[in-house]
Coordinates of C-alpha atoms and ligand atoms in Angstrom, one line a residue:
M229 CA 0.1 0.2 0.1
N230 CA 1.5 3.5 -0.9
S231 CA 0.3 7.0 -1.4
S232 CA 0.7 6.4 -5.4
N233 CA -2.4 4.0 -5.4
N234 CA -4.1 6.6 -3.0
A235 CA -4.1 5.1 0.2
D236 CA -3.8 7.7 2.8
I237 CA -1.2 6.5 5.4
H238 CA -2.8 8.8 8.2
S239 CA -6.2 7.4 7.8
Q240 CA -5.6 5.0 10.5
R241 CA -4.6 6.6 13.6
I242 CA -4.0 6.1 17.3
L243 CA -4.6 8.8 19.9
I244 CA -2.3 8.7 22.6
L245 CA -3.3 10.5 25.9
D246 CA -0.6 11.9 27.9
Y247 CA -0.6 11.9 31.7
G248 CA 2.7 12.8 32.3
S249 CA 4.7 9.8 32.0
Q250 CA 8.5 10.0 31.1
Y251 CA 7.6 7.4 28.6
T252 CA 4.9 8.9 26.7
Q253 CA 7.1 9.5 23.7
L254 CA 8.3 6.1 23.7
I255 CA 5.0 4.7 23.4
A256 CA 4.4 6.6 20.4
R257 CA 7.7 5.4 19.1
R258 CA 6.7 1.9 19.5
V259 CA 3.3 2.6 17.7
R260 CA 4.9 4.0 14.8
E261 CA 7.6 1.1 14.9
I262 CA 4.6 -1.2 14.7
G263 CA 3.6 0.9 11.6
V264 CA 0.7 2.8 12.8
Y265 CA 0.6 6.5 12.7
C266 CA -0.4 8.4 16.0
E267 CA -0.2 11.5 18.0
I268 CA 0.4 12.7 21.5
F269 CA -2.0 15.0 23.1
S270 CA -2.0 16.4 27.0
W271 CA -5.2 14.6 28.7
D272 CA -6.7 18.0 29.2
F273 CA -5.9 19.4 25.7
P274 CA -9.1 20.2 24.2
G275 CA -8.2 19.6 20.5
A276 CA -7.7 15.8 21.7
E277 CA -11.6 14.9 21.3
K278 CA -11.5 15.8 17.7
F279 CA -8.5 13.6 16.9
A280 CA -10.2 10.8 19.2
Q281 CA -13.3 11.1 16.9
T282 CA -11.1 9.8 13.8
A283 CA -8.9 7.3 15.7
Q284 CA -9.0 3.4 15.5
G285 CA -8.0 3.3 19.2
I286 CA -6.7 5.2 22.3
I287 CA -3.7 4.7 24.5
L288 CA -3.8 6.4 27.9
S289 CA -0.2 6.9 29.3
G290 CA 1.4 6.4 32.7
G291 CA 1.9 9.6 34.9
P292 CA 3.0 10.6 38.0
E293 CA 0.1 11.6 39.8
S294 CA -2.3 9.4 41.7
T295 CA -6.1 9.1 41.4
T296 CA -6.5 8.1 45.1
L297 CA -6.3 12.1 45.4
E298 CA -8.8 14.9 44.9
D299 CA -8.3 16.7 41.2
T300 CA -6.3 14.5 39.5
P301 CA -5.8 13.8 35.9
Y302 CA -8.9 11.8 34.6
V303 CA -10.3 9.9 31.6
P304 CA -12.6 12.4 29.7
D305 CA -16.0 11.2 28.6
Y306 CA -14.9 11.6 24.9
V307 CA -12.5 8.7 25.4
L308 CA -15.3 6.1 26.0
D309 CA -18.0 7.7 23.6
A310 CA -15.6 7.1 21.0
N311 CA -16.3 3.7 20.8
V312 CA -13.0 2.3 19.8
P313 CA -10.4 0.4 21.8
V314 CA -9.0 1.7 24.6
L315 CA -5.6 0.6 26.5
G316 CA -4.7 2.0 29.7
I317 CA -0.8 1.7 30.8
C318 CA -0.1 2.2 34.6
Y319 CA -1.8 5.5 35.8
G320 CA -3.9 5.2 32.6
M321 CA -5.2 1.9 33.7
Q322 CA -5.8 3.2 37.1
A323 CA -7.5 6.1 35.7
L324 CA -9.6 4.0 33.6
A325 CA -10.7 1.9 36.2
K326 CA -11.9 4.7 38.4
K327 CA -13.9 6.3 35.4
L328 CA -15.6 2.7 35.2
G329 CA -16.5 2.2 38.9
G330 CA -13.2 0.3 40.1
T331 CA -11.3 1.3 43.0
V332 CA -7.6 2.3 43.2
S333 CA -5.6 2.2 46.4
E334 CA -2.2 3.3 47.3
S335 CA -0.1 0.3 47.8
S336 CA 1.9 -0.3 50.7
Q337 CA 4.3 -2.1 48.3
R338 CA 5.6 -0.2 45.7
E339 CA 6.7 -1.9 42.7
F340 CA 9.7 -0.4 40.7
G341 CA 11.6 -2.6 37.9
F342 CA 11.7 -5.9 36.8
A343 CA 8.8 -8.3 37.8
Q344 CA 7.1 -11.4 36.3
V345 CA 3.3 -11.5 36.2
V346 CA 1.6 -14.8 35.9
V347 CA -1.0 -15.0 33.2
K348 CA -4.5 -15.9 34.2
Q349 CA -6.2 -15.8 30.9
T350 CA -4.6 -14.9 27.7
G351 CA -7.5 -12.8 26.2
K352 CA -6.6 -11.1 22.8
L353 CA -3.9 -8.9 24.2
F354 CA -1.6 -11.7 25.3
S355 CA -2.5 -14.1 22.4
N356 CA 0.1 -16.7 22.8
L357 CA 2.6 -14.9 24.7
S358 CA 4.6 -16.8 27.3
D359 CA 8.5 -15.8 28.6
G360 CA 8.5 -18.9 30.8
K361 CA 6.2 -20.9 32.8
N362 CA 5.8 -21.3 36.8
Q363 CA 5.3 -24.6 38.8
H364 CA 1.9 -24.4 38.1
D365 CA 2.5 -24.5 34.4
E366 CA 0.9 -21.0 34.1
S367 CA 2.8 -18.7 31.7
L368 CA 4.8 -16.0 32.9
L369 CA 5.6 -12.4 31.4
D370 CA 8.7 -10.5 32.0
V371 CA 7.4 -6.8 32.5
W372 CA 8.7 -3.5 34.0
M373 CA 6.8 -2.0 36.7
S374 CA 6.7 1.6 38.0
H375 CA 4.0 2.0 40.3
G376 CA 2.7 2.9 44.0
D377 CA -0.8 3.0 43.5
K378 CA -2.9 -0.2 42.2
V379 CA -6.6 -1.2 41.0
T380 CA -8.1 -3.0 43.9
S381 CA -11.6 -3.8 42.7
L382 CA -12.4 -4.2 39.2
P383 CA -15.0 -2.2 37.1
E384 CA -18.0 -4.3 36.1
G385 CA -17.3 -6.4 33.1
F386 CA -13.8 -6.6 33.3
V387 CA -11.6 -9.9 34.0
T388 CA -7.8 -10.4 35.4
L389 CA -5.5 -11.3 32.5
A390 CA -2.5 -11.5 34.6
S391 CA -1.4 -11.0 38.1
T392 CA 1.8 -10.6 40.5
D393 CA 1.8 -11.2 44.2
N394 CA 1.6 -7.6 44.9
A395 CA -0.7 -6.4 42.3
K396 CA -3.7 -8.8 41.6
Y397 CA -4.7 -6.8 38.9
A398 CA -1.7 -6.6 36.9
A399 CA -3.5 -6.8 33.4
I400 CA -7.2 -6.4 32.9
A401 CA -9.7 -6.5 30.2
N402 CA -13.2 -6.0 29.2
E403 CA -13.2 -7.8 26.0
D404 CA -16.7 -6.9 24.9
K405 CA -16.0 -3.2 25.2
K406 CA -12.4 -3.4 24.2
L407 CA -11.1 -1.8 27.1
Y408 CA -7.7 -3.0 28.3
G409 CA -5.2 -2.2 31.2
L410 CA -1.6 -3.0 32.0
Q411 CA -0.3 -2.1 35.1
F412 CA 3.5 -2.4 33.7
H413 CA 4.9 -0.8 30.8
P414 CA 5.1 -2.7 27.2
E415 CA 6.7 0.1 25.7
V416 CA 9.9 -0.4 27.5
T417 CA 12.3 -3.0 26.2
H418 CA 12.5 -4.5 29.3
T419 CA 9.0 -5.7 29.2
K420 CA 10.0 -8.9 27.1
S421 CA 7.1 -9.2 24.9
G422 CA 5.8 -5.3 25.0
E423 CA 6.0 -4.8 21.4
Q424 CA 3.8 -8.1 20.6
M425 CA 1.2 -6.6 23.3
L426 CA 1.2 -3.2 21.5
S427 CA 1.1 -5.2 18.4
C428 CA -2.0 -7.3 19.6
F429 CA -3.7 -4.2 20.6
L430 CA -3.2 -2.1 17.4
T431 CA -3.4 -4.7 14.6
D432 CA -6.0 -7.7 16.2
I433 CA -8.0 -5.4 18.4
C434 CA -8.2 -1.9 16.8
G435 CA -7.6 -3.5 13.2
C436 CA -5.1 -1.2 12.1
D437 CA -2.9 -2.5 9.3
A438 CA 0.8 -1.4 9.1
S439 CA 1.1 1.2 6.4
W440 CA 3.2 3.5 8.3
T441 CA 6.4 2.4 6.6
A442 CA 9.5 4.3 5.7
D443 CA 8.9 4.0 1.8
N444 CA 5.1 4.9 2.2
I445 CA 5.9 7.9 4.5
V446 CA 8.5 9.1 1.7
E447 CA 6.2 9.0 -1.0
D448 CA 3.3 10.8 1.0
I449 CA 5.9 13.6 2.0
I450 CA 7.0 14.1 -1.7
D451 CA 3.2 14.1 -2.8
R452 CA 2.4 16.8 -0.1
V453 CA 5.6 18.7 -0.8
K454 CA 4.6 19.0 -4.2
T455 CA 1.0 19.9 -3.7
Q456 CA 2.4 22.5 -1.0
V457 CA 4.9 24.4 -3.3
G458 CA 3.8 24.0 -6.6
S459 CA 6.4 25.4 -9.0
E460 CA 8.0 27.8 -6.6
H461 CA 11.3 27.9 -5.1
V462 CA 12.4 26.5 -1.7
I463 CA 15.5 27.4 0.3
L464 CA 16.9 25.3 2.9
G465 CA 19.5 25.8 5.8
L466 CA 21.5 22.5 5.4
S467 CA 23.8 21.9 8.5
G468 CA 24.9 18.4 7.5
G469 CA 23.0 17.2 10.7
V470 CA 20.6 14.4 10.3
D471 CA 17.2 16.5 9.9
S472 CA 18.5 19.1 7.5
S473 CA 20.1 16.4 5.6
V474 CA 16.9 14.4 5.3
V475 CA 14.7 17.4 4.5
A476 CA 17.2 18.1 1.5
A477 CA 17.1 14.6 0.0
L478 CA 13.2 14.6 0.3
L479 CA 12.9 18.1 -1.5
H480 CA 15.2 17.1 -4.1
K481 CA 13.4 14.2 -4.7
A482 CA 10.1 16.0 -4.9
I483 CA 11.0 19.5 -6.5
G484 CA 14.6 19.0 -8.0
K485 CA 15.9 22.2 -9.2
Q486 CA 13.3 24.2 -7.2
L487 CA 15.6 23.5 -4.1
T488 CA 18.6 25.7 -3.3
C489 CA 20.3 24.9 0.0
I490 CA 22.5 27.3 1.8
F491 CA 25.3 25.8 3.9
V492 CA 27.1 27.9 6.2
D493 CA 30.6 27.0 7.0
N494 CA 31.2 28.8 10.5
G495 CA 34.6 27.4 11.3
L496 CA 33.1 25.7 14.3
L497 CA 32.6 22.3 12.5
R498 CA 34.3 18.9 12.8
L499 CA 37.3 17.9 10.8
H500 CA 36.5 17.8 6.9
E501 CA 32.7 18.4 7.7
G502 CA 32.0 21.0 5.1
D503 CA 33.5 19.1 2.3
Q504 CA 31.7 16.2 3.2
V505 CA 28.4 17.9 3.3
M506 CA 29.3 19.5 -0.2
D507 CA 30.7 16.0 -1.5
T508 CA 27.5 14.3 -0.6
F509 CA 24.9 16.7 -1.7
S510 CA 26.2 18.7 -4.2
K511 CA 28.6 16.1 -6.3
H512 CA 26.9 12.9 -5.3
M513 CA 23.2 13.8 -5.4
G514 CA 23.2 17.0 -7.5
V515 CA 21.5 19.0 -5.2
K516 CA 21.9 22.8 -5.5
V517 CA 24.0 23.8 -2.5
I518 CA 25.6 27.1 -1.9
R519 CA 28.7 27.1 0.6
V520 CA 29.2 30.1 2.7
N521 CA 32.7 30.3 4.1
A522 CA 32.0 32.4 7.2
E523 CA 34.6 31.4 9.5
D524 CA 36.2 34.9 9.9
R525 CA 33.1 36.2 10.3
F526 CA 32.1 34.1 13.3
L527 CA 35.3 34.3 14.8
S528 CA 35.3 38.1 14.8
A529 CA 31.9 37.9 16.3
L530 CA 33.0 35.9 18.9
N531 CA 36.1 37.9 20.0
G532 CA 36.5 38.3 23.6
I533 CA 33.3 36.7 24.4
D534 CA 33.2 33.7 27.0
D535 CA 30.0 33.6 28.5
P536 CA 28.4 30.4 26.9
E537 CA 24.8 31.6 26.4
L538 CA 26.0 34.7 25.1
K539 CA 28.2 32.4 22.6
R540 CA 25.2 30.7 21.5
K541 CA 23.2 34.0 20.7
K542 CA 26.2 35.5 18.8
I543 CA 26.6 32.4 16.8
G544 CA 22.8 31.9 16.4
N545 CA 22.1 35.5 15.4
L546 CA 25.2 35.6 12.9
F547 CA 23.8 32.3 11.5
I548 CA 20.6 33.9 10.5
E549 CA 22.0 37.3 9.3
I550 CA 24.3 35.2 6.8
F551 CA 21.6 33.1 5.9
Q552 CA 19.0 36.1 5.2
E553 CA 21.7 37.7 3.2
E554 CA 22.0 34.6 0.7
A555 CA 18.5 33.9 0.8
R556 CA 17.8 37.5 -0.3
R557 CA 19.9 36.6 -3.3
I558 CA 17.5 33.9 -4.4
K559 CA 15.1 36.2 -6.1
D560 CA 12.1 33.9 -6.6
A561 CA 12.1 31.7 -3.2
R562 CA 8.8 31.7 -1.7
W563 CA 9.4 28.8 1.1
L564 CA 11.7 28.1 3.6
A565 CA 12.2 24.6 4.6
Q566 CA 13.1 23.5 8.1
G567 CA 14.0 20.3 9.6
T568 CA 11.6 20.8 12.5
I569 CA 10.7 17.1 13.8
Y570 CA 7.7 15.9 16.1
P571 CA 9.6 16.2 19.6
D572 CA 10.0 19.7 18.8
V573 CA 6.5 20.3 18.2
I574 CA 5.5 18.4 21.2
E575 CA 8.1 20.7 23.2
S576 CA 6.9 23.7 22.0
A577 CA 3.3 22.8 22.8
A578 CA 4.7 22.2 26.2
A579 CA 6.5 25.3 26.3
A580 CA 3.5 27.2 25.4
T581 CA 1.4 25.7 28.1
G582 CA 4.2 26.0 30.7
K583 CA 5.1 22.4 31.2
A584 CA 8.5 22.8 29.7
H585 CA 11.4 24.4 31.3
L586 CA 14.7 25.6 29.9
I587 CA 18.0 24.5 30.8
K588 CA 20.2 26.1 28.1
S589 CA 18.9 28.0 25.1
H590 CA 19.2 25.7 22.2
H591 CA 19.8 27.2 19.0
N592 CA 17.8 26.2 16.1
V593 CA 17.4 28.2 12.9
G594 CA 14.4 30.7 13.8
G595 CA 11.9 32.1 11.2
L596 CA 13.1 34.6 9.2
P597 CA 11.7 38.1 9.5
D598 CA 8.5 39.0 8.1
D599 CA 9.8 41.3 5.4
M600 CA 11.3 38.1 3.7
E601 CA 7.8 36.7 3.2
L602 CA 8.5 33.0 3.2
S603 CA 6.2 30.4 4.2
L604 CA 7.3 27.2 6.0
V605 CA 7.7 24.0 4.6
E606 CA 8.4 21.3 7.4
P607 CA 8.4 17.8 5.9
L608 CA 9.4 16.1 8.9
R609 CA 6.8 17.8 11.5
E610 CA 5.2 14.3 12.2
L611 CA 8.4 12.1 12.8
F612 CA 10.3 11.2 15.4
K613 CA 14.0 10.9 15.0
D614 CA 14.5 7.3 14.5
E615 CA 11.7 7.6 11.8
V616 CA 13.8 10.6 10.1
R617 CA 16.7 8.2 10.2
R618 CA 14.8 5.5 8.5
L619 CA 13.7 7.8 5.8
G620 CA 17.6 8.7 5.5
D621 CA 18.3 5.2 5.0
E622 CA 15.2 4.7 2.4
L623 CA 16.9 7.6 0.5
G624 CA 20.3 6.4 0.5
L625 CA 22.0 9.1 2.4
P626 CA 25.3 7.7 3.7
Y627 CA 25.1 5.5 6.9
E628 CA 27.7 7.6 8.8
M629 CA 25.6 10.8 8.1
I630 CA 22.1 9.2 9.1
H631 CA 23.5 7.4 12.4
R632 CA 25.5 9.8 13.6
H633 CA 25.8 11.3 17.0
P634 CA 23.9 14.9 17.7
F635 CA 26.2 17.9 17.2
P636 CA 24.8 21.0 18.8
G637 CA 24.0 24.1 16.5
P638 CA 26.7 26.3 17.9
G639 CA 29.1 23.4 17.4
L640 CA 32.6 23.8 18.7
G641 CA 31.7 27.1 20.0
V642 CA 30.4 25.6 23.0
R643 CA 33.0 22.9 23.1
I644 CA 36.0 25.4 23.4
L645 CA 35.7 26.6 27.1
G646 CA 35.3 30.1 27.3
E647 CA 36.5 32.6 24.2
V648 CA 36.5 30.8 20.9
K649 CA 39.9 31.3 19.0
K650 CA 40.8 29.6 15.5
E651 CA 44.1 27.9 17.3
Y652 CA 41.7 26.3 19.7
A653 CA 39.0 25.1 17.1
D654 CA 41.9 23.7 15.0
I655 CA 43.5 21.6 17.8
L656 CA 40.1 20.5 19.1
R657 CA 38.8 19.5 15.6
R658 CA 42.0 17.1 15.3
A659 CA 41.8 15.6 18.8
D660 CA 37.9 15.0 18.3
H661 CA 38.5 13.3 15.0
I662 CA 41.1 10.9 16.6
F663 CA 38.8 10.0 19.2
I664 CA 35.6 9.3 16.7
K665 CA 37.7 7.5 14.4
E666 CA 38.8 5.2 17.0
L667 CA 35.4 4.7 18.5
R668 CA 34.3 3.8 15.0
E669 CA 37.0 1.3 14.4
H670 CA 36.5 -0.3 17.6
D671 CA 32.7 -0.6 17.0
L672 CA 31.9 1.8 20.1
Y673 CA 30.4 4.4 18.0
D674 CA 27.1 2.9 17.9
Q675 CA 27.2 1.9 21.5
V676 CA 27.3 5.4 23.0
S677 CA 24.8 8.0 22.3
Q678 CA 27.1 10.8 21.9
A679 CA 30.8 11.3 21.9
F680 CA 33.2 14.3 21.7
T681 CA 35.9 16.2 22.8
V682 CA 36.3 19.6 24.9
F683 CA 38.9 21.9 24.9
L684 CA 40.0 23.4 28.1
P685 CA 42.0 26.5 27.5
V686 CA 44.5 25.8 30.6
R687 CA 48.0 24.7 29.9
S688 CA 49.4 21.6 32.0
V689 CA 53.1 20.3 32.0
G690 CA 54.0 17.2 30.3
V691 CA 57.3 15.4 29.1
M692 CA 57.8 14.3 25.6
G693 CA 61.2 12.7 25.2
D694 CA 63.7 14.8 26.9
G695 CA 61.9 17.8 26.3
R696 CA 59.1 19.5 28.6
K697 CA 55.8 20.4 27.3
Y698 CA 53.5 23.2 28.5
Q699 CA 50.2 22.9 26.6
Y700 CA 46.7 22.4 26.5
V701 CA 44.2 19.9 28.0
V702 CA 41.2 18.2 26.4
A703 CA 38.7 16.1 27.7
L704 CA 36.9 13.3 26.3
R705 CA 32.9 12.9 26.7
A706 CA 31.0 10.1 26.1
V707 CA 27.4 9.0 27.1
E708 CA 24.7 6.7 27.0
T709 CA 21.3 8.1 26.9
I710 CA 17.9 7.4 25.7
D711 CA 16.4 10.9 25.7
F712 CA 19.3 13.1 26.2
M713 CA 17.4 14.5 29.4
T714 CA 19.6 12.1 31.7
A715 CA 22.7 10.4 30.7
R716 CA 25.3 7.9 32.2
W717 CA 28.8 8.6 31.2
A718 CA 30.2 5.7 28.8
H719 CA 32.3 2.9 30.8
L720 CA 34.7 3.0 27.5
P721 CA 37.2 0.1 28.1
Y722 CA 40.6 1.5 29.8
D723 CA 42.8 0.2 27.2
F724 CA 40.7 2.2 24.5
L725 CA 41.1 5.4 26.4
D726 CA 44.6 4.7 26.9
L727 CA 44.9 4.4 23.1
V728 CA 43.2 7.5 22.3
S729 CA 44.8 9.4 24.8
R730 CA 48.2 8.4 23.6
R731 CA 47.4 9.1 20.0
I732 CA 46.0 12.5 21.0
I733 CA 49.0 13.7 22.9
N734 CA 51.6 12.3 20.4
E735 CA 50.0 13.4 17.1
I736 CA 48.7 16.9 17.9
D737 CA 51.0 19.3 19.0
G738 CA 49.4 21.9 21.3
I739 CA 48.1 19.0 23.6
S740 CA 49.9 17.6 26.6
R741 CA 47.1 16.2 28.5
V742 CA 44.1 14.1 28.0
A743 CA 41.1 13.7 30.7
Y744 CA 37.9 11.5 30.6
D745 CA 34.7 13.1 32.0
I746 CA 33.0 10.9 34.5
S747 CA 30.2 13.0 35.4
G748 CA 26.3 11.8 34.9
K749 CA 23.5 14.1 33.6
P750 CA 22.1 15.3 36.2
P751 CA 24.0 16.8 37.8
A752 CA 26.4 17.5 34.8
T753 CA 25.0 18.4 31.3
I754 CA 26.1 16.9 28.4
E755 CA 28.1 19.7 26.8
W756 CA 30.5 21.3 29.0
E757 CA 28.8 24.9 28.4
Ligands
LIG59 P1 23.1 19.3 27.6 O1 24.5 19.8 27.3 O2 21.9 20.0 27.6 O3 22.7 18.8 26.0 O4 23.0 18.0 28.4 C1 21.9 17.7 25.8 C2 21.5 17.8 24.4 O5 21.3 18.9 23.5 C3 22.6 19.0 23.0 N1 22.9 20.7 22.9 C4 22.4 21.5 21.8 N2 21.9 21.4 20.7 N3 22.1 23.6 20.3 C5 21.7 22.3 19.9 O6 21.1 22.3 18.8 C6 22.8 23.8 21.7 O7 23.0 25.2 21.9 C7 22.9 22.7 22.3 N4 23.4 22.5 23.7 C8 23.4 21.3 23.8 C9 23.8 18.3 23.3 O8 24.9 18.2 22.2 C10 23.0 17.1 23.7 O9 22.7 16.2 22.6

């Protein structure tokens, strides 16, 4: 099924109501991975009702609150009025049970982490799932629990699908009404058969087919972009990062010569990065890319500035200034393409409702001033990062480009502590190149979520041969994380760190010492500035 034979890949959709769980986005990603389109709305967002009326099913997320208290988030009437299958997860299950006349109580024994539930009835949700058997030959499922409250009496028409010693109602169902509740989290990978449970819910119970696939999404976006921009011209700020690269490849496929990309080399990129971007897009794909070499302008704008937030602002503003200068030269441009992705959309909605808080002002190319009169094309607005990557693979972009670690907008500007100087950037680029290359060669690159080198403008004494060195220090940083909100420092092998350290000190004149950052987030952040 694809858009060229007129199938609408959005026609089957799942509503995810968010009750504040840290896993809500993960639920959405799992649903999409199974091949079904879904959107997340806060449980009290008025627009969610309209979406519910066109959805094949509704999932209620977990959340930090307790339904045993007054005025806590509840299940709105329209959820049941929509007459579609509903799956409540953790808090979502408790809120659903309460809505239907069951009771929820505070549990004396909280359950966090791994647990085994005993299957009492498979129902449609568990079909033939089993991760083992107990001594009574009952099936066991390995699950991830995280709850304080529990359902203590079932609403009418419900049966128990699974129990633990602590939670009699660990999974419940009313098969006639297609209402389901799981006290555990099927969306996390620790729940071994979680994906199959979600898949049973989406396909067998909600009746969705799996048409949300990379090739269908590509076709759908191409069709929509063509309709949106017609024969008009589009410009795109290409950074070489995953999102803007995928937008460039998609738009090139959709509108070819009507696309002009602007690539600003700000002198704060990684080694050979500018040339690689030009090679991939201009040379190999035939995309029209204007390269602006602006190292001098960025370095002079940063001259004498050492405050991290001010550096971010300077870099961001100058980027927009240069981008505008170039964009104005493209006479017939009517559209500005941006690589906004779904988490950005969710985040700005959260910020608008006061639910997000800012730790650092992350720079993204903002809109351009009104006098440029450009309308926005945002082809990735509905997609999660892993979906964007799958599209990149589908479009044939180089693996290294699509699967590389995130690189912040201000680039090395926030990895050189304090004032940025060309000398520092040149040293840092070379050290970072060694670190990243060795990570790849030792098959460690894909095992960490982000790795980079930080330049410390302090001098330290060293000896090389008979000589004394008095040179700069760099720190290596590598973290493992799922959402970049919290992170664990990567426990890279000592031998590996030893090799990287020796290579950096021996090969780069200017560095006498290498440190490894062993700070988690929190309390540290991933970047040093
Ligand atoms: P922190 O340092 O806040 O980083 O723990 C979390 C993630 O955000 C990236 N980061 C940025 N990305 N502009 C960006 O586009 C920025 O100013 C910026 N600061 C941090 C960081 O690399 C990590 O992936």
